[in-house]
Coordinates of C-alpha atoms in Angstrom, one line a residue:
Chain L
M1 CA 234.4 231.7 165.1
G2 CA 231.2 232.4 167.1
A3 CA 230.4 229.9 170.0
K4 CA 233.4 227.7 170.2
G5 CA 232.5 224.1 169.2
L6 CA 234.3 220.9 169.1
T7 CA 237.8 220.7 167.8
I8 CA 238.5 217.9 165.3
G9 CA 242.1 217.0 164.4
V10 CA 242.7 215.6 160.9
F11 CA 246.1 214.3 159.7
D12 CA 247.7 212.8 156.7
S13 CA 251.3 212.4 155.4
G14 CA 250.5 215.2 153.0
F15 CA 247.7 216.8 151.0
G16 CA 245.6 213.7 150.3
G17 CA 243.7 213.9 153.6
L18 CA 242.3 217.2 152.5
T19 CA 239.8 215.1 150.4
V20 CA 238.5 213.7 153.7
L21 CA 238.4 217.2 155.2
R22 CA 236.5 218.4 152.1
E23 CA 233.8 215.8 152.6
L24 CA 233.8 216.4 156.4
L25 CA 233.4 220.2 156.5
P26 CA 229.8 220.4 155.2
L27 CA 228.8 217.8 157.9
V28 CA 230.2 219.4 161.0
A29 CA 228.8 222.9 161.2
G30 CA 230.2 224.9 164.1
A31 CA 233.3 222.6 164.5
H32 CA 236.9 223.8 164.4
C33 CA 239.1 221.5 162.2
V34 CA 242.9 221.4 162.7
Y35 CA 244.6 219.8 159.8
L36 CA 248.2 218.6 159.8
G37 CA 250.1 217.4 156.6
D38 CA 253.3 215.7 157.6
T39 CA 254.9 216.8 154.4
A40 CA 258.5 216.7 155.5
R41 CA 258.2 212.9 155.9
L42 CA 255.8 212.1 153.1
P43 CA 255.1 209.7 151.5
Y44 CA 254.2 207.2 154.2
G45 CA 252.9 204.7 151.5
S46 CA 256.3 203.3 150.5
K47 CA 257.8 203.1 154.0
S48 CA 257.9 200.4 156.8
R49 CA 255.5 199.8 159.6
E50 CA 257.9 200.9 162.3
T51 CA 258.6 204.2 160.6
I52 CA 255.0 204.9 159.8
V53 CA 253.9 204.2 163.4
R54 CA 256.6 206.6 164.7
Y55 CA 255.5 209.3 162.3
A56 CA 251.8 208.8 162.9
L57 CA 252.2 209.0 166.7
S58 CA 254.1 212.3 166.5
S59 CA 251.6 213.8 164.1
A60 CA 248.6 212.7 166.3
R61 CA 250.2 214.0 169.5
F62 CA 250.7 217.4 167.9
L63 CA 247.0 217.6 167.1
Q64 CA 246.0 216.5 170.6
Q65 CA 248.2 219.3 171.9
R66 CA 246.4 221.7 169.6
G67 CA 243.2 220.8 171.3
A68 CA 241.7 218.0 169.1
Q69 CA 238.9 216.2 170.9
L70 CA 238.5 213.7 168.1
L71 CA 241.2 212.5 165.7
V72 CA 240.6 211.6 162.1
V73 CA 243.4 209.6 160.5
A74 CA 242.8 210.8 157.0
C75 CA 245.6 208.6 155.6
N76 CA 245.0 205.0 154.5
T77 CA 248.6 204.0 155.2
A78 CA 248.7 205.4 158.7
T79 CA 245.3 203.8 159.4
A80 CA 246.4 200.5 158.0
L81 CA 249.6 200.4 160.0
A82 CA 249.2 202.5 163.1
L83 CA 245.5 202.7 164.1
D84 CA 245.9 200.4 167.1
E85 CA 249.0 202.2 168.3
L86 CA 247.3 205.6 167.9
R87 CA 244.2 204.4 169.9
A88 CA 246.5 203.0 172.6
A89 CA 248.5 206.2 172.8
L90 CA 245.8 208.9 172.7
T91 CA 243.0 209.7 175.1
I92 CA 240.6 210.9 172.4
P93 CA 238.5 208.9 170.0
V94 CA 240.4 208.0 166.8
V95 CA 238.6 207.4 163.5
G96 CA 240.5 205.8 160.6
V97 CA 239.5 205.6 156.9
I98 CA 239.6 201.8 156.4
Q99 CA 236.6 200.6 158.4
P100 CA 234.2 203.2 157.0
G101 CA 235.5 202.4 153.5
A102 CA 235.0 198.7 153.9
E103 CA 231.5 199.2 155.3
A104 CA 230.5 201.4 152.3
A105 CA 231.9 198.8 149.9
A106 CA 230.0 196.0 151.7
A107 CA 226.8 198.0 151.5
A108 CA 227.4 198.7 147.7
C109 CA 228.0 195.0 147.1
R110 CA 224.8 194.0 149.0
E111 CA 222.7 196.3 146.9
Q112 CA 223.9 194.3 143.8
E113 CA 223.0 190.9 145.2
T114 CA 221.8 188.5 142.6
G115 CA 220.2 185.8 144.8
D116 CA 222.4 183.2 143.1
R117 CA 224.4 181.6 145.9
E118 CA 227.4 180.6 143.8
Q119 CA 227.7 184.0 142.3
E120 CA 227.4 185.6 145.8
K121 CA 230.2 183.4 147.1
M122 CA 232.6 184.8 144.5
A123 CA 231.5 188.5 144.7
G124 CA 233.8 191.0 146.1
V125 CA 235.4 194.4 146.1
L126 CA 238.6 195.6 144.4
V127 CA 240.7 197.8 146.6
L128 CA 243.3 200.2 145.1
A129 CA 245.9 201.6 147.5
T130 CA 249.6 202.4 148.2
Q131 CA 252.2 199.6 148.6
A132 CA 252.3 199.9 152.4
T133 CA 248.5 199.8 152.7
I134 CA 248.2 196.8 150.4
E135 CA 251.0 194.9 152.2
S136 CA 249.3 195.4 155.5
H137 CA 246.1 193.7 154.2
A138 CA 244.1 196.0 156.5
Y139 CA 241.3 196.3 153.9
A140 CA 241.2 192.6 153.3
R141 CA 240.8 192.0 157.0
A142 CA 238.1 194.7 157.4
C143 CA 236.2 193.4 154.4
A144 CA 236.5 189.8 155.5
A145 CA 235.0 190.7 158.9
L146 CA 232.0 192.0 156.9
G147 CA 231.7 188.9 154.8
L148 CA 233.2 190.5 151.8
K149 CA 236.1 189.2 149.7
A150 CA 238.6 192.0 148.9
T151 CA 241.2 191.8 146.1
E152 CA 244.0 194.3 146.8
K153 CA 246.0 196.1 144.2
A154 CA 249.0 198.4 144.9
C155 CA 249.2 201.4 142.6
P156 CA 252.3 203.3 143.7
L157 CA 252.5 205.6 140.7
L158 CA 249.1 207.2 141.2
V159 CA 250.1 209.5 144.1
P160 CA 253.0 211.1 142.2
L161 CA 250.8 211.5 139.1
V162 CA 248.1 213.2 141.1
E163 CA 250.7 215.4 142.9
E164 CA 252.1 216.5 139.6
G165 CA 248.6 217.3 138.3
W166 CA 248.8 214.9 135.3
I167 CA 245.1 214.4 135.4
C168 CA 242.3 215.3 132.9
E169 CA 240.2 217.2 135.4
E170 CA 243.0 219.6 136.2
T171 CA 242.2 223.1 135.2
P172 CA 245.1 223.9 132.8
A173 CA 247.6 226.1 134.6
V174 CA 248.2 229.6 133.3
G175 CA 250.7 229.1 130.5
G176 CA 249.7 225.4 130.4
S177 CA 251.3 223.7 127.4
A178 CA 249.8 221.6 124.6
N179 CA 251.3 218.7 126.5
D180 CA 248.4 218.7 129.0
A181 CA 246.5 216.1 126.9
A182 CA 249.7 214.0 126.6
R183 CA 250.2 214.2 130.4
A184 CA 246.7 213.0 131.0
S185 CA 247.1 210.2 128.6
V186 CA 250.1 208.9 130.6
T187 CA 247.8 208.7 133.7
A188 CA 245.1 207.0 131.6
Q189 CA 247.7 204.4 130.4
V190 CA 248.9 203.8 134.0
L191 CA 245.3 203.3 135.1
R192 CA 244.7 200.9 132.2
I193 CA 247.7 198.8 133.3
Y194 CA 246.8 198.8 137.0
L195 CA 243.0 198.2 136.5
G196 CA 243.6 195.7 133.7
E197 CA 245.8 193.6 135.9
A198 CA 243.5 193.9 138.9
L199 CA 240.4 192.9 137.1
R200 CA 242.1 189.9 135.6
D201 CA 242.9 188.8 139.1
A202 CA 239.4 189.6 140.4
P203 CA 236.9 189.1 137.6
E204 CA 233.9 188.9 140.1
S205 CA 234.5 192.3 141.6
R206 CA 231.3 194.4 142.0
A207 CA 232.8 197.6 143.4
L208 CA 236.1 199.4 143.4
L209 CA 237.2 201.0 146.7
L210 CA 239.6 204.0 146.5
G211 CA 241.9 203.1 149.4
C212 CA 244.1 206.2 149.2
T213 CA 243.1 209.8 149.9
H214 CA 244.8 211.0 146.7
Y215 CA 242.6 208.8 144.5
P216 CA 239.3 210.8 144.6
L217 CA 241.1 213.3 142.3
L218 CA 241.3 210.4 139.7
R219 CA 237.8 209.2 140.1
P220 CA 236.5 210.5 136.7
E221 CA 239.5 208.9 135.0
I222 CA 239.1 205.7 136.9
E223 CA 235.4 205.5 136.0
R224 CA 236.2 206.2 132.4
T225 CA 238.9 203.4 132.3
L226 CA 236.5 200.9 134.0
A227 CA 234.0 201.7 131.2
E228 CA 236.6 201.3 128.5
L229 CA 237.6 197.9 130.0
G230 CA 233.9 196.9 129.9
R231 CA 233.7 196.7 133.7
P232 CA 231.8 199.8 134.9
L233 CA 232.1 199.0 138.7
R234 CA 230.6 201.2 141.3
V235 CA 233.4 203.4 142.8
I236 CA 233.4 203.8 146.6
D237 CA 235.4 206.6 148.2
S238 CA 236.8 206.1 151.7
A239 CA 236.9 209.8 152.2
Q240 CA 233.1 210.3 151.8
A241 CA 232.4 207.2 154.0
T242 CA 234.8 208.4 156.7
A243 CA 233.3 211.9 156.8
R244 CA 229.8 210.3 157.3
V245 CA 231.1 208.1 160.2
V246 CA 232.7 211.1 161.9
A247 CA 229.5 213.2 161.6
R248 CA 227.5 210.2 163.0
I249 CA 229.8 209.8 166.0
L250 CA 229.6 213.5 166.7
S251 CA 225.9 213.7 166.5
E252 CA 225.5 210.6 168.7
N253 CA 228.0 211.8 171.3
G254 CA 227.6 215.6 170.8
G255 CA 226.2 216.4 174.2
A256 CA 228.7 214.3 176.1
R257 CA 231.8 215.7 174.4
G258 CA 230.9 219.4 174.3
G259 CA 229.4 218.8 170.9
L260 CA 228.9 220.7 167.7
T261 CA 227.3 224.1 168.0
G262 CA 225.6 223.4 164.7
V263 CA 226.0 227.2 164.1
G264 CA 227.9 228.6 161.2
E265 CA 230.5 227.0 158.8
A266 CA 233.1 224.8 160.3
T267 CA 236.4 226.7 160.6
C268 CA 239.9 225.4 159.6
E269 CA 243.5 225.8 160.6
F270 CA 246.3 224.2 158.6
F271 CA 249.8 223.0 159.6
A272 CA 252.5 221.4 157.5
T273 CA 256.0 220.0 158.5
D274 CA 257.6 221.1 155.2
S275 CA 257.2 224.1 152.8
V276 CA 254.0 225.9 153.6
R277 CA 254.1 227.5 150.1
K278 CA 253.9 224.2 148.4
F279 CA 251.0 223.2 150.7
E280 CA 249.1 226.3 150.0
R281 CA 249.6 225.8 146.2
L282 CA 248.8 222.0 146.0
G283 CA 246.4 221.8 148.9
S284 CA 243.6 223.7 147.2
R285 CA 243.5 221.0 144.5
F286 CA 242.5 218.5 147.1
L287 CA 240.3 220.7 149.3
G288 CA 238.4 222.1 146.4
R289 CA 238.9 225.6 147.6
P290 CA 241.9 227.8 148.7
V291 CA 243.5 226.5 151.9
G292 CA 244.6 230.0 152.9
E293 CA 247.5 230.4 155.4
V294 CA 249.4 227.3 156.4
Q295 CA 251.6 227.3 159.5
L296 CA 255.0 225.5 159.6
V297 CA 255.6 223.0 162.4
D298 CA 258.7 221.0 163.3
L299 CA 258.0 217.5 164.6
G300 CA 261.7 216.8 164.9
G301 CA 262.0 214.6 161.8
Chain K
M1 CA 289.6 193.4 154.9
G2 CA 293.4 193.2 154.8
A3 CA 295.3 196.4 155.5
K4 CA 292.7 198.9 156.6
G5 CA 292.6 201.8 154.1
L6 CA 290.7 205.0 153.9
T7 CA 287.0 205.1 154.9
I8 CA 284.7 206.9 152.4
G9 CA 281.2 207.9 153.5
V10 CA 278.6 208.1 150.8
F11 CA 275.0 209.2 151.3
D12 CA 271.8 209.8 149.5
S13 CA 268.1 210.1 150.4
G14 CA 267.7 206.5 149.1
F15 CA 269.0 204.1 146.6
G16 CA 270.0 206.5 143.8
G17 CA 273.4 207.3 145.3
L18 CA 274.3 203.6 144.7
T19 CA 274.9 204.6 141.1
V20 CA 277.7 206.8 142.3
L21 CA 279.1 204.1 144.6
R22 CA 278.9 201.7 141.6
E23 CA 281.2 204.0 139.6
L24 CA 283.4 204.7 142.6
L25 CA 284.2 201.1 143.8
P26 CA 286.4 200.1 140.8
L27 CA 288.5 203.4 141.3
V28 CA 289.2 203.1 145.1
A29 CA 290.9 199.7 145.6
G30 CA 291.6 199.1 149.3
A31 CA 289.1 201.7 150.6
H32 CA 286.2 201.0 152.9
C33 CA 282.9 202.6 151.8
V34 CA 280.1 203.2 154.2
Y35 CA 276.8 204.0 152.4
L36 CA 273.8 205.6 154.1
G37 CA 270.3 205.7 152.4
D38 CA 268.1 208.1 154.4
T39 CA 265.1 206.1 153.2
A40 CA 262.8 207.0 156.1
R41 CA 262.7 210.6 154.9
L42 CA 263.0 210.2 151.1
P43 CA 262.5 211.7 148.7
Y44 CA 264.5 214.9 149.3
G45 CA 263.7 216.1 145.8
S46 CA 260.2 217.5 146.5
K47 CA 261.0 219.1 149.9
S48 CA 262.1 222.5 151.0
R49 CA 265.7 223.8 151.5
E50 CA 265.4 224.0 155.3
T51 CA 264.1 220.4 155.6
I52 CA 266.8 219.0 153.2
V53 CA 269.6 220.8 155.0
R54 CA 268.4 219.3 158.3
Y55 CA 268.2 215.8 156.9
A56 CA 271.6 216.1 155.1
L57 CA 273.4 217.2 158.2
S58 CA 272.1 214.4 160.3
S59 CA 273.0 211.8 157.6
A60 CA 276.5 213.3 157.1
R61 CA 277.2 213.4 160.9
F62 CA 276.2 209.7 161.1
L63 CA 278.8 208.8 158.5
Q64 CA 281.5 210.9 160.1
Q65 CA 280.8 209.1 163.4
R66 CA 281.2 205.8 161.5
G67 CA 284.7 206.8 160.6
A68 CA 284.3 208.5 157.2
Q69 CA 287.4 210.5 156.3
L70 CA 285.9 211.8 153.1
L71 CA 282.2 212.4 152.4
V72 CA 280.5 212.0 149.0
V73 CA 277.1 213.6 148.8
A74 CA 275.8 211.2 146.2
C75 CA 272.5 213.1 146.0
N76 CA 271.9 216.0 143.6
T77 CA 269.2 217.5 145.8
A78 CA 271.4 217.5 149.0
T79 CA 274.4 218.8 147.0
A80 CA 272.3 221.6 145.5
L81 CA 270.7 222.7 148.7
A82 CA 273.1 221.7 151.5
L83 CA 276.7 221.5 150.3
D84 CA 277.8 224.7 151.9
E85 CA 276.2 223.8 155.2
L86 CA 277.7 220.3 155.1
R87 CA 281.2 221.8 154.4
A88 CA 280.8 224.2 157.3
A89 CA 279.6 221.6 159.7
L90 CA 282.0 218.8 159.0
T91 CA 285.8 218.5 159.5
I92 CA 286.4 216.1 156.6
P93 CA 286.5 216.9 152.8
V94 CA 283.0 216.9 151.2
V95 CA 282.5 216.1 147.5
G96 CA 279.1 216.8 145.8
V97 CA 277.8 215.6 142.5
I98 CA 277.1 218.9 140.8
Q99 CA 280.5 220.5 140.2
P100 CA 281.9 217.2 138.7
G101 CA 278.8 216.9 136.5
A102 CA 279.0 220.5 135.3
E103 CA 282.7 220.1 134.5
A104 CA 282.1 216.9 132.5
A105 CA 279.3 218.7 130.6
A106 CA 281.5 221.7 129.8
A107 CA 284.3 219.3 128.6
A108 CA 281.7 217.5 126.4
C109 CA 280.5 220.8 124.9
R110 CA 284.0 222.1 124.2
E111 CA 284.7 218.9 122.3
Q112 CA 281.9 219.8 119.9
E113 CA 283.0 223.4 119.3
T114 CA 282.3 224.6 115.8
G115 CA 284.4 227.7 115.6
D116 CA 281.3 229.8 114.7
R117 CA 281.2 232.5 117.3
E118 CA 277.4 233.0 117.1
Q119 CA 276.7 229.3 117.4
E120 CA 279.1 229.0 120.4
K121 CA 277.3 231.8 122.3
M122 CA 274.1 229.9 122.1
A123 CA 275.5 226.4 122.8
G124 CA 274.7 224.9 126.2
V125 CA 273.7 221.9 128.2
L126 CA 270.3 220.5 129.1
V127 CA 270.1 219.4 132.8
L128 CA 267.4 217.0 134.0
A129 CA 266.9 216.8 137.7
T130 CA 264.3 216.8 140.6
Q131 CA 262.1 219.8 141.4
A132 CA 264.2 220.8 144.3
T133 CA 267.5 220.6 142.4
I134 CA 266.1 222.6 139.5
E135 CA 264.6 225.3 141.8
S136 CA 268.0 225.7 143.5
H137 CA 269.6 226.6 140.1
A138 CA 272.8 224.9 141.4
Y139 CA 273.6 223.4 138.0
A140 CA 272.9 226.7 136.2
R141 CA 275.4 228.5 138.5
A142 CA 278.0 225.7 138.3
C143 CA 277.7 225.7 134.5
A144 CA 277.8 229.5 134.2
A145 CA 281.0 229.6 136.2
L146 CA 282.5 227.4 133.5
G147 CA 281.1 229.6 130.7
L148 CA 278.4 227.2 129.9
K149 CA 274.7 228.0 129.5
A150 CA 272.4 225.4 131.3
T151 CA 268.7 224.9 130.6
E152 CA 267.2 223.2 133.6
K153 CA 264.2 220.8 133.4
A154 CA 262.5 219.3 136.4
C155 CA 261.4 215.7 135.8
P156 CA 259.6 214.7 139.0
L157 CA 258.0 211.5 137.7
L158 CA 261.3 209.8 136.7
V159 CA 262.3 208.8 140.3
P160 CA 259.0 207.0 141.0
L161 CA 259.1 205.3 137.6
V162 CA 262.7 204.1 138.2
E163 CA 261.9 202.9 141.7
E164 CA 258.9 201.0 140.4
G165 CA 261.1 199.4 137.8
W166 CA 259.0 200.6 134.8
I167 CA 262.0 200.6 132.6
C168 CA 263.0 198.6 129.6
E169 CA 266.3 197.4 130.8
E170 CA 264.7 195.9 133.9
T171 CA 265.2 192.1 134.0
P172 CA 261.6 190.9 134.1
A173 CA 260.8 189.7 137.7
V174 CA 259.9 186.1 138.2
G175 CA 256.2 186.0 137.3
G176 CA 256.6 189.3 135.5
S177 CA 253.5 190.0 133.4
A178 CA 252.9 190.7 129.8
N179 CA 252.4 194.2 130.9
D180 CA 256.2 194.8 131.2
A181 CA 256.2 196.3 127.7
A182 CA 253.2 198.5 128.5
R183 CA 255.0 199.7 131.7
A184 CA 258.1 200.6 129.8
S185 CA 256.0 202.4 127.2
V186 CA 254.6 204.7 130.0
T187 CA 258.2 205.7 130.9
A188 CA 259.0 206.2 127.2
Q189 CA 255.9 208.5 126.9
V190 CA 256.9 210.5 130.1
L191 CA 260.4 210.9 128.7
R192 CA 259.0 212.1 125.3
I193 CA 257.0 214.7 127.2
Y194 CA 259.8 216.0 129.4
L195 CA 262.5 215.9 126.7
G196 CA 260.2 217.3 124.0
E197 CA 259.4 220.3 126.3
A198 CA 263.0 220.7 127.3
L199 CA 264.4 220.7 123.8
R200 CA 261.8 223.2 122.6
D201 CA 263.1 225.5 125.3
A202 CA 266.8 224.8 124.6
P203 CA 267.2 224.1 120.9
E204 CA 270.9 224.7 121.0
S205 CA 271.7 222.1 123.6
R206 CA 274.8 220.0 122.8
A207 CA 274.8 217.7 125.8
L208 CA 272.3 216.3 128.3
L209 CA 273.3 216.1 132.0
L210 CA 271.7 213.5 134.2
G211 CA 271.3 215.6 137.4
C212 CA 269.7 212.9 139.6
T213 CA 271.4 209.7 140.7
H214 CA 268.3 207.7 139.7
Y215 CA 268.6 208.7 136.0
P216 CA 271.5 206.5 135.0
L217 CA 269.1 203.6 135.1
L218 CA 267.1 205.4 132.4
R219 CA 270.1 206.2 130.2
P220 CA 269.4 203.8 127.4
E221 CA 265.8 204.9 127.2
I222 CA 266.8 208.6 127.3
E223 CA 269.3 208.0 124.5
R224 CA 266.6 206.2 122.5
T225 CA 264.1 209.1 123.0
L226 CA 266.7 211.7 122.0
A227 CA 267.3 209.8 118.8
E228 CA 263.6 209.5 118.2
L229 CA 263.2 213.3 118.6
G230 CA 266.1 213.8 116.1
R231 CA 268.4 215.2 118.8
P232 CA 271.0 212.6 119.7
L233 CA 272.8 214.7 122.4
R234 CA 275.7 213.3 124.2
V235 CA 274.5 212.1 127.7
I236 CA 276.7 213.0 130.7
D237 CA 276.3 211.2 134.0
S238 CA 277.1 213.1 137.2
A239 CA 277.7 209.7 139.0
Q240 CA 280.6 208.8 136.7
A241 CA 282.1 212.3 136.8
T242 CA 281.9 212.4 140.6
A243 CA 283.5 209.0 141.0
R244 CA 286.4 210.2 138.9
V245 CA 286.8 213.4 141.0
V246 CA 286.8 211.4 144.3
A247 CA 289.5 209.0 142.9
R248 CA 291.6 212.0 141.8
I249 CA 291.4 213.7 145.2
L250 CA 292.3 210.5 147.0
S251 CA 295.3 209.8 144.7
E252 CA 296.5 213.4 145.1
N253 CA 296.1 213.4 148.9
G254 CA 296.5 209.7 149.6
G255 CA 299.7 210.0 151.6
A256 CA 298.5 212.8 153.8
R257 CA 295.2 211.2 154.7
G258 CA 296.2 207.7 155.4
G259 CA 295.4 207.0 151.7
L260 CA 294.3 204.0 149.8
T261 CA 296.1 200.8 150.3
G262 CA 295.5 200.0 146.6
V263 CA 295.2 196.4 147.7
G264 CA 292.2 194.3 147.1
E265 CA 288.6 195.3 146.2
A266 CA 287.0 198.1 148.0
T267 CA 284.7 196.9 150.8
C268 CA 281.2 198.2 151.6
E269 CA 278.9 198.6 154.5
F270 CA 275.3 199.7 154.0
F271 CA 272.9 201.5 156.3
A272 CA 269.3 202.6 155.8
T273 CA 266.9 204.6 158.0
D274 CA 263.8 202.7 156.8
S275 CA 263.1 199.0 155.9
V276 CA 266.4 197.3 155.2
R277 CA 264.5 194.5 153.3
K278 CA 263.3 197.0 150.7
F279 CA 266.8 198.5 150.5
E280 CA 268.3 195.0 150.0
R281 CA 265.7 194.3 147.3
L282 CA 265.9 197.6 145.3
G283 CA 269.5 198.5 146.0
S284 CA 271.0 195.8 143.8
R285 CA 269.2 197.4 140.8
F286 CA 271.2 200.6 141.4
L287 CA 274.5 199.1 142.5
G288 CA 274.5 196.5 139.7
R289 CA 275.2 193.7 142.1
P290 CA 273.6 192.4 145.4
V291 CA 274.0 194.9 148.3
G292 CA 274.0 192.1 150.9
E293 CA 273.2 192.9 154.5
V294 CA 271.8 196.3 155.3
Q295 CA 271.8 197.7 158.8
L296 CA 268.9 199.8 160.2
V297 CA 269.8 203.2 161.8
D298 CA 267.5 205.7 163.5
L299 CA 268.4 209.3 162.8
G300 CA 265.5 210.4 164.9
G301 CA 263.2 211.4 162.0

């Protein structure tokens, strides 16, 4: 590992947060990243606030015990419903995915300003996320604080479709059937339904914010569907925005916190609360490279 | 409640087991049924054996503490992966959904016997279920013990599609959009993919067994798809078969166990480990009538 740098804890209910880690790794040379997927209790996105807070706290405490000096809540649902509780309970800085996502969306919308005051009043961002994230209205609040109107759309079927690999970009599995195209067409049809409904409700949207860490895997398909619907909105990825915020915090506070060594690739360690084999198999799809060995941890759920 | 009869505990990871309770209630007059949906930890179907056993044991112990004198494991995944452990840990009779389903399938196949020995050797049943149930091969074993060949097909997207109500038979919600038909057509397309693949692998199937308690809500759509594919197999529902087995056990052992009073409608009590509002809202779709008040219980997950 070379000179031991800062330890960053990253957690999600499952694999989705690996899209945040994927964006983060190139920006935090010398850091050690400990990732926890709370797969025994996933998904968080369809559960209640009380349950999500309880799960998020136990996941976060585990990472702090593993030496995390900064925590990334790489899960939109946990950020939406448990960020305040996590900040109150932990003694380390906690970064969620919603504020960075909202800021990136606001910047994208500002770039498209027309100068027409009436048009500007109506302009806004369309946010896609899980049921629990949408019901929390956390994105709407974060956007409103930045002067941006958000229209929120729950898309509960996208996570299972991504986890099953019913996506175009998926490399066909060995022995993959002729049904791969049919499978991808199901996802395309689901996206047409969700995006069609959302754009009818928010005709003035200028950007589309991916408010779930699973959705970056659907980005090409989402962009294709937007084009088909004649509404080629700019797509904003909370995962990218969050990684940039973490890197900025670390570079600003590096000295004070022990900092990044800036030397060598960031290293990773992976934990999951359910089957590590499944994590090893699915995780690589989200991380963009093999996750390697995953360790099983029991959080008592 | 009138004369207090036998108490029956019924559990599932969520709402699906209500399809078993729905079939059971008309057969157990005078009984009191306590239903637990372990919704804070659902779904079981995509998790590992170790995790499912742990969850099933804590759910079952809760029901025994609530007075259950007989336990119905109204969840295919928990039956497939934890039935032996439940029987070893509990002091009350435990009925799962797999053996009754396999017996009903065997009976249905026998009814269609042709007398041609070569054809009979190939005949079998097609089982649709969750990933975890399929990977356990519990249905294949139960069917093999009855001299029946089972071809197993994991259908992981059906549970989320049912939970989202993307089904034809769904009464359109107030304010339901013109997209209802488009939503149902997604489910139809998913069924065509799953059933098309499964029937290619098992051309000699004579019956189709619904090996997940969510699937009875898709039964009309499944029958329609089978007809479209030119393979109108007889559809067997584990929920119905299980309810009949429970009723038979109770009538055989009624006297010895305190028995059914046989008087008045069976009464029900509902518990959930996550949001009771969501349970109240979704549960009625599975039970076929309003579930009424649901009580929250914390199993420590």
